[in-house]
Structures are given as C-alpha cells and as structure tokens.
C-alpha positions as CSV (number, residue, x, y, z in Angstrom):
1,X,23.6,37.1,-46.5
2,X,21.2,36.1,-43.9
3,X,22.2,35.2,-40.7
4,X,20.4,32.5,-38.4
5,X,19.0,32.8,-35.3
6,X,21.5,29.8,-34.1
7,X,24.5,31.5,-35.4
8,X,23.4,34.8,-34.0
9,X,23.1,33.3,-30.8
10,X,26.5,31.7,-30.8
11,X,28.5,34.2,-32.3
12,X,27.1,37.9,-30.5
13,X,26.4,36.8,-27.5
14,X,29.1,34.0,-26.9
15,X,29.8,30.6,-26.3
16,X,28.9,30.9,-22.4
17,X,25.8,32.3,-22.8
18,X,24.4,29.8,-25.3
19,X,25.7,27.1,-23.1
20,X,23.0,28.2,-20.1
21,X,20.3,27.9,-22.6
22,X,21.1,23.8,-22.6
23,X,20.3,23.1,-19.0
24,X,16.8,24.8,-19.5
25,X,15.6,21.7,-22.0
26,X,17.5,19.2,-19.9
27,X,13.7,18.3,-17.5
28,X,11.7,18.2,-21.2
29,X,14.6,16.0,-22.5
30,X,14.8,13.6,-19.2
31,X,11.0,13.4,-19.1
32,X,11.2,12.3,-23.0
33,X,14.0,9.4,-22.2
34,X,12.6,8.1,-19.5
35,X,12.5,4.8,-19.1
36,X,15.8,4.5,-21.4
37,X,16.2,0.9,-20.6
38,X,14.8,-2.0,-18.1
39,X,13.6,-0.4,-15.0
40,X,13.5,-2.6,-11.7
41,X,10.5,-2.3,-9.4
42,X,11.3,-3.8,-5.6
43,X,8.4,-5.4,-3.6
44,X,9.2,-5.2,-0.4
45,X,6.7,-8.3,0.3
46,X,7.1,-12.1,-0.9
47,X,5.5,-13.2,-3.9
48,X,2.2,-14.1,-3.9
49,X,0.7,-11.5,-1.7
50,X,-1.3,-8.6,-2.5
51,X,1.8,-5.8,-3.0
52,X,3.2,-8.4,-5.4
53,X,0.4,-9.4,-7.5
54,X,-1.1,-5.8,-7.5
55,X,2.3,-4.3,-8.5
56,X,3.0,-6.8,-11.4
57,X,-0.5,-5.6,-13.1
58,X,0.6,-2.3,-12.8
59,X,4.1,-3.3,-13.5
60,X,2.8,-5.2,-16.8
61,X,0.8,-2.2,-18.2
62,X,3.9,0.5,-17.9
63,X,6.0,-1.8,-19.7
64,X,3.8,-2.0,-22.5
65,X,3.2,1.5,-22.3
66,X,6.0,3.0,-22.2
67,X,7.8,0.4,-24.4
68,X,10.4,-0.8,-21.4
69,X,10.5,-4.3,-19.0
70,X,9.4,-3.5,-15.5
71,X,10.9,-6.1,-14.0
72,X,9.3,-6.8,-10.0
73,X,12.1,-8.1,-7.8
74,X,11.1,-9.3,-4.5
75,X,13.1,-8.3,-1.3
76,X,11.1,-9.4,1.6
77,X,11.7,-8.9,5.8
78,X,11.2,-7.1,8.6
79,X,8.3,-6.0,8.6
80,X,9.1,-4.8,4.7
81,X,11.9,-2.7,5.9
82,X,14.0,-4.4,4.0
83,X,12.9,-3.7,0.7
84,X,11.4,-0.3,1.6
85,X,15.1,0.5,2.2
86,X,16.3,-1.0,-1.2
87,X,13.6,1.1,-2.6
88,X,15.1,4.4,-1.1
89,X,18.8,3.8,-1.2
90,X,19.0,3.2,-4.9
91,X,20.4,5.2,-7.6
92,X,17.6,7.8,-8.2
93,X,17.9,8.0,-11.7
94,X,13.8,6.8,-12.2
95,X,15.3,3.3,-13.1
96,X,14.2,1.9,-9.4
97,X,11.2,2.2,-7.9
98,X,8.7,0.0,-5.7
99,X,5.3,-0.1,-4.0
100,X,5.8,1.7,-0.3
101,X,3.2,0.4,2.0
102,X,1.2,2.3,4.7
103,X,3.3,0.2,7.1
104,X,6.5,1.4,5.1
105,X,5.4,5.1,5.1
106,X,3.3,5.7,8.6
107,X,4.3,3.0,10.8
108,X,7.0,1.7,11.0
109,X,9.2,4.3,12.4
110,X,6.4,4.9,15.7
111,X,7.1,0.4,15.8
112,X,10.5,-0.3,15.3
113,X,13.3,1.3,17.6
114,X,15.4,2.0,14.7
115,X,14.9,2.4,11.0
116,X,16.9,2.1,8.0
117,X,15.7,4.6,5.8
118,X,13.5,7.9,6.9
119,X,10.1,7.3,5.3
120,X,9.7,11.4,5.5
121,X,13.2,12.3,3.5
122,X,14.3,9.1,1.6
123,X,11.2,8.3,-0.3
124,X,9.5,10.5,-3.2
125,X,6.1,9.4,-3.9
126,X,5.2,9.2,-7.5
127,X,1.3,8.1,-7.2
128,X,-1.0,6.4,-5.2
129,X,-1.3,2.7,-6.4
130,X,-4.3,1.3,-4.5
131,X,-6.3,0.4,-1.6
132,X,-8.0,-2.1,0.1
133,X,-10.1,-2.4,3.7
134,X,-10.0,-4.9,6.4
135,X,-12.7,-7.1,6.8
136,X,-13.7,-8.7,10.2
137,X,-13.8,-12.7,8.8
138,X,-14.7,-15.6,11.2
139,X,-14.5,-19.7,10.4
140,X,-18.0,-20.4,9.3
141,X,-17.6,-24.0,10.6
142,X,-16.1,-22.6,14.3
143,X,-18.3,-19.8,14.9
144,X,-22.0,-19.4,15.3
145,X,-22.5,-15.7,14.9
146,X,-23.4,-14.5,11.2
147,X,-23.3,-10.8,12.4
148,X,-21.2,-8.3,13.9
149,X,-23.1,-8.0,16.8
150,X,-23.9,-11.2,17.6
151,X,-20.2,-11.6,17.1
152,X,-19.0,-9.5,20.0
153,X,-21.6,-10.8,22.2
154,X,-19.8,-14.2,21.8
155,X,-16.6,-13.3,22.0
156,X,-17.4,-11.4,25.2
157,X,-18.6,-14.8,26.7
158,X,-16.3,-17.0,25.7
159,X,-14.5,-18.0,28.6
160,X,-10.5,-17.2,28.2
161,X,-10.9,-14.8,25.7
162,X,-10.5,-15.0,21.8
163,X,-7.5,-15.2,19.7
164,X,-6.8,-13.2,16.2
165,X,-4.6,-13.8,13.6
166,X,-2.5,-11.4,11.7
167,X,0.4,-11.3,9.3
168,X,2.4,-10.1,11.6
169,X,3.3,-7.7,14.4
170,X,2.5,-4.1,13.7
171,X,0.9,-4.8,10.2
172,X,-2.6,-3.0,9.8
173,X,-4.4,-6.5,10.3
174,X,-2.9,-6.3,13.6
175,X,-3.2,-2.9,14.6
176,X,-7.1,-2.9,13.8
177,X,-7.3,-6.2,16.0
178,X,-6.1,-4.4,18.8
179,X,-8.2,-1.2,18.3
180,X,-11.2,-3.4,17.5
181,X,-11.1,-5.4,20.6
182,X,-9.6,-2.6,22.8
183,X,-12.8,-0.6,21.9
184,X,-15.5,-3.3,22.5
185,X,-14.1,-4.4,25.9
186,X,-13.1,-7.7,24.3
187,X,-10.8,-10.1,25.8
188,X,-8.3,-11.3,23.3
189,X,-4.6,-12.4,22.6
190,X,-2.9,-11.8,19.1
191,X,-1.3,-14.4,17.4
192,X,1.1,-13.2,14.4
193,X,1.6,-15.4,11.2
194,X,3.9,-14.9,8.5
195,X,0.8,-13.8,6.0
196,X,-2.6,-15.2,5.1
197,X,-1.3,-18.1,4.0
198,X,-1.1,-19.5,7.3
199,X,-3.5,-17.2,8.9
200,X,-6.6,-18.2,6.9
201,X,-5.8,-22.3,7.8
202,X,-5.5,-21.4,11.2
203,X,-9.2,-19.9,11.1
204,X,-10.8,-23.0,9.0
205,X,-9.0,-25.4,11.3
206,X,-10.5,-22.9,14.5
207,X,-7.2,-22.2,16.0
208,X,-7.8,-19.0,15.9
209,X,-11.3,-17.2,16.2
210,X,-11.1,-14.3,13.8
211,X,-8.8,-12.0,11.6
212,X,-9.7,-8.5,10.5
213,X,-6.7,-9.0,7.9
214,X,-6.8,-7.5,4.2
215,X,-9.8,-8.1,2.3
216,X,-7.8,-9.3,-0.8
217,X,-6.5,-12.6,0.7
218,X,-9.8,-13.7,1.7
219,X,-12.0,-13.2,-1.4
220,X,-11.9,-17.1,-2.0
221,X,-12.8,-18.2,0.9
222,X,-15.4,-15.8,1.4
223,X,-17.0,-16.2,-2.1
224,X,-16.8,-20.4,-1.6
225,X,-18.2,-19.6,2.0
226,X,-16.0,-20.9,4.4
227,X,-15.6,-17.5,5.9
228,X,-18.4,-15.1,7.0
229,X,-17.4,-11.4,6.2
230,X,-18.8,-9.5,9.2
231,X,-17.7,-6.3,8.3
232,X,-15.6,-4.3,6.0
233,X,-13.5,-1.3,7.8
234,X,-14.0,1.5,4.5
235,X,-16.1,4.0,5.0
236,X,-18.4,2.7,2.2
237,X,-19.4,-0.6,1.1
238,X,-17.1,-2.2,-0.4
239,X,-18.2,-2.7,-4.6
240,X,-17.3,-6.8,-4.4
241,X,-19.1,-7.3,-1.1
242,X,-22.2,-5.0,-1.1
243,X,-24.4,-7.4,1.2
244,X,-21.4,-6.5,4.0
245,X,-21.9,-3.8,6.1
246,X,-18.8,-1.6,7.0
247,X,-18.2,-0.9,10.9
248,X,-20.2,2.1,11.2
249,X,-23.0,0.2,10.1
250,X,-22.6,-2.8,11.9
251,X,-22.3,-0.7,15.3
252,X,-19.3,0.3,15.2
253,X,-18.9,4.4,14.7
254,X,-15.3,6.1,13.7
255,X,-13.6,2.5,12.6
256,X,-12.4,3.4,8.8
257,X,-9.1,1.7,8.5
258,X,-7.7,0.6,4.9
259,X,-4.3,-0.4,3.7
260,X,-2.9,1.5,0.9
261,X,0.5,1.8,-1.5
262,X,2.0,4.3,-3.3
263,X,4.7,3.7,-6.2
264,X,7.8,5.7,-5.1
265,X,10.8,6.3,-6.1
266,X,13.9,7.4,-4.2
267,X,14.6,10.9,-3.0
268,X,16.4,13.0,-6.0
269,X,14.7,11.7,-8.9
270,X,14.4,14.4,-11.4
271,X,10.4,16.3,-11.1
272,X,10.2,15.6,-14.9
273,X,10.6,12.0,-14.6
274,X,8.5,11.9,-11.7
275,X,5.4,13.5,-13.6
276,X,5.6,11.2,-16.4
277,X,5.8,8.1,-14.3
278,X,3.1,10.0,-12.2
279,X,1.2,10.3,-15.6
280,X,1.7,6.9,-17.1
281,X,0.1,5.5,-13.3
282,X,-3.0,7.8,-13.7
283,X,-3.7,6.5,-17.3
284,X,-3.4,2.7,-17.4
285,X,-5.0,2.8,-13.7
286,X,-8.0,4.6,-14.4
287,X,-8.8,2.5,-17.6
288,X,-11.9,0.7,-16.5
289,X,-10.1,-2.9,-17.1
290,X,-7.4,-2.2,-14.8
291,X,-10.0,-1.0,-12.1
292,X,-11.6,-4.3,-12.8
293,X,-9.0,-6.9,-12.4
294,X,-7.7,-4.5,-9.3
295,X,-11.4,-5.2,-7.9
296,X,-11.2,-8.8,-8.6
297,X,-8.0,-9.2,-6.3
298,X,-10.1,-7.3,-3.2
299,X,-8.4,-3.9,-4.0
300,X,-9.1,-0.7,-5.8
301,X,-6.7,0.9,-8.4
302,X,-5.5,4.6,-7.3
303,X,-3.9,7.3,-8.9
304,X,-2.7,10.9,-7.9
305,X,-0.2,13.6,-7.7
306,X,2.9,12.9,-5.8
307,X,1.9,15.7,-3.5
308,X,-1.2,14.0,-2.5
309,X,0.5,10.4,-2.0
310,X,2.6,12.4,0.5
311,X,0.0,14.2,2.0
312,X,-1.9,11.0,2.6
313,X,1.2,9.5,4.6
314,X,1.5,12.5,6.3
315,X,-2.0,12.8,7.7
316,X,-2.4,9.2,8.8
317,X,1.0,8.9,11.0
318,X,-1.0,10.3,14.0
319,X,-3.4,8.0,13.8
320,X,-1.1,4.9,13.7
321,X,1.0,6.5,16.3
322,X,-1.8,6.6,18.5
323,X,-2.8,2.9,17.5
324,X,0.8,1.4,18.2
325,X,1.0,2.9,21.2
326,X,-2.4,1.1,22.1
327,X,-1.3,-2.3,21.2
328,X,2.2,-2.1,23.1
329,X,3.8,-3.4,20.0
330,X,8.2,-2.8,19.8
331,X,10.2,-4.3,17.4
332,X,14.0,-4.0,17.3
C-alpha cells in the first residue's frame, strides 16, 4: 500500500507538528485574499482638491484591478489631522487606507502642540503616490512684473509690504511663502484661506499679491493666462510648464520644495498585504496613461517601496522643522 506524503506527515510526526506548518502559508494566503471585499480609502482633504481627485484616479484603477470598490471617503480638518488620524486608528486588516500628505507625515507634529496619531509609529507606508511643486503665481491684471526678478524688485518697493495667500497655516504653500520672502529680504504678511478656491479669487481680484501654492490648482488659470507662473520650486522644469524656469534658475539657489503623498495604511497591516498593495500602486501608476492624466492635474504619478515612502518622510522632517520654526507658526 503506498502511503502519502500528507498522511505521513499527519500520522508519524503528529498532529502538533503538522499544525506549525499552517501558519508558514498564512502571508502567501493573506497576500492572495486581499482585497476580500470593499476597501475604504480616507482623504484627509475635502473634495475637489488635489489629494481627492489624485486619489480617486488611483482609487478607480485598483478597483478594476484588483476586482474590489475602492471607495474615497472624505474626512476633512485641522490641518488634515483629522483624517490622517482616521487613516491610522483603523482596523489594520488592509481594508482602510488613505493618501498621508507631507503635511500629515513631516509637519505637522513640529506645528501643532499636540497630535492625534504619531506620524513615525501609527502610519505604514505602502507607496509613494505622487508629487507636485509650488509655483510662484501673480495676478496678471495686478502686477506688472513677468519675471522672477523683476518680481522681487517690486515687491521690495512697494510701500507696506506684500500679502500671500495660502490654504492655510502651516501647509507647504505657506511654509515656502515664508522661506521665500524671509530669504529675499521681502516685506510681507500671510494671509491663510481655506484652499485655492478662495485663494486664486483673491489674486485675480488683487487682494492679495501672490501665492506660491500647489501647481495643480492653478493650471487653469495659468493656461487661460490670468496668472503669470514665475517660477516652479522642483529641481527641474516642470514637463507641463517648460517655458517656466524653477528657482534656481530664476535666481534663486537651494529653493526645491514639492508636496508629495504616500498611500498608507495603518500600523500592523500584514507585510504580504502590504507588498501587493505596494505592487498593484507601481503597476497602474507607471502605465503611461496614468502618468498622463496625473500630469494633466499639475502632478506626477509615484511609486515605490514602503521603505523608501518612509525614508522620504524621514529625511525631509528637518527641513520643515527648520521652516516652521522660521515662520513662527503654532496651532493648538
């Protein structure tokens, strides 16, 4: 009579020991589930903005995919604390995750006194999810200069100072407004907004003298020429805007400054549902019609190893340390 393998297994060596072998399949069999039903990605930023639109493309593409709804739930406030804490205090089981901003990640905890969540323990990246740069945008119809230079020269004349317009208090618009004017000896106040929807009417109605605010909210008006682009704070020109110079090149040396996101889960996800998420990023992202709608929003589509998401975080919190410290910025 022969004898399987199986039953070998089970009857010399014993019940307990073919029970440890079940545990060694459990990450392959995870990985292969997952997603095993509707999984609920939290924007920590309103609709319409560049988080939300950029995660429902990428939200769209996993569902079809991976053959489940990715369904974007918005949970807006403070700064996007709110969601970002959603984000990391759900059930890590891979069926929640969310887009974690810079300002989420590497900011936050050097502005706010206190913090829900700890960006460093309670979030596990799965992938970088894109990028975008700042670009220094002035009223067309308000302001006279058409370059960078001849923009400072201005705004160093103009008697009282200038204002700038952000999104808010301690968001990277803001933060590279203060280090921009700090550095050119510029007089200026800050004026925070809600977003660029009432930023940008500000500027066209010359409340407000300039923004250097995210480059995907001010495509349109750019492109339809109400706004001059003056400069663009990547280290390279940006693909959409190639007649823009970036800081370096319009005088201003060591000013590369871009908003970025990351798709993370929270802490304790299993690794083998983290690499196929991780995976199923890097392929629908690098398909050259996902990089092309991402490009025609203002922002470029990223992907990556969780280890270099958190790597990326982890170098740039110095920086933005040093920056909120420069502005004098505190929120409670």
């Amino acid at each position: 009579m022969t004898i399987s393998r199986r039953a070998l297994l089970g009857t010399t060596l014993g019940a307990p020991f073919a029970a440890t072998l079940l545990p060694l399949a459990s990450p392959a069999l995870a990985q292969a589930q997952w997603p095993s039903r509707p999984v609920r990605v939290i924007v920590p930023w309103p609709p319409g903005g560049s988080t939300d639109v950029l995660a429902r493309l990428l939200s769209e593409q996993l569902s079809q995919k991976l053959g489940q709804p990715f369904v974007v739930e918005n949970r807006p406030g403070a700064g996007g604390n709110i969601g970002h804490d959603a984000i990391a205090k759900s059930n890590p089981d891979g069926h929640t995750m969310g887009p974690v901003t810079v300002g989420g990640w590497s900011i936050n905890q050097y502005l706010y006194a206190r913090l829900p969540y700890d960006p460093e323990k309670d979030i596990q990246p799965i992938s970088m999810h894109w990028e975008l740069p700042n670009v220094l945008a002035v009223p067309a119809a308000h302001i006279p200069a058409t370059n960078l230079r001849d923009f400072v020269t201005w705004a160093k004349a103009k008697q009282g100072g200038v204002n700038y317009g952000s999104p808010g208090v301690g968001t990277t618009p803001h933060l590279s407004g203060a280090m921009f004017t700090s550095r050119l000896g510029i007089n200026a106040v800050h004026v925070p907004f809600r977003g660029a929807a009432q930023t940008i009417p500000a500027l066209l109605g010359g409340d407000i003298d300039f923004a250097l605010d995210n480059l995907a909210s001010y495509v349109p008006t750019i492109a339809g020429g109400q706004m001059r682009a003056l400069a663009v704070t990547s280290a390279e020109r940006w693909p959409t805007l190639p007649d823009v110079p970036t800081m370096a090149e319009a005088g201003v040396p060591d000013f590369v400054v871009t908003s970025w996101c990351a798709m993370a889960f929270p802490a304790g996800v299993p690794a083998a549902i983290t690499q196929r998420a991780a995976a199923a990023i890097k392929e629908v992202s690098e398909t050259p019609a996902m990089q092309e709608r991402f490009l025609r929003t203002g922002a470029r589509a990223l992907y990556g190893t969780p280890e270099e998401a958190a790597a990326r975080a982890a170098r740039e919190r110095p920086m933005w340390r040093e920056v909120v410290q420069l502005s004098g910025a505190r929120l409670e």
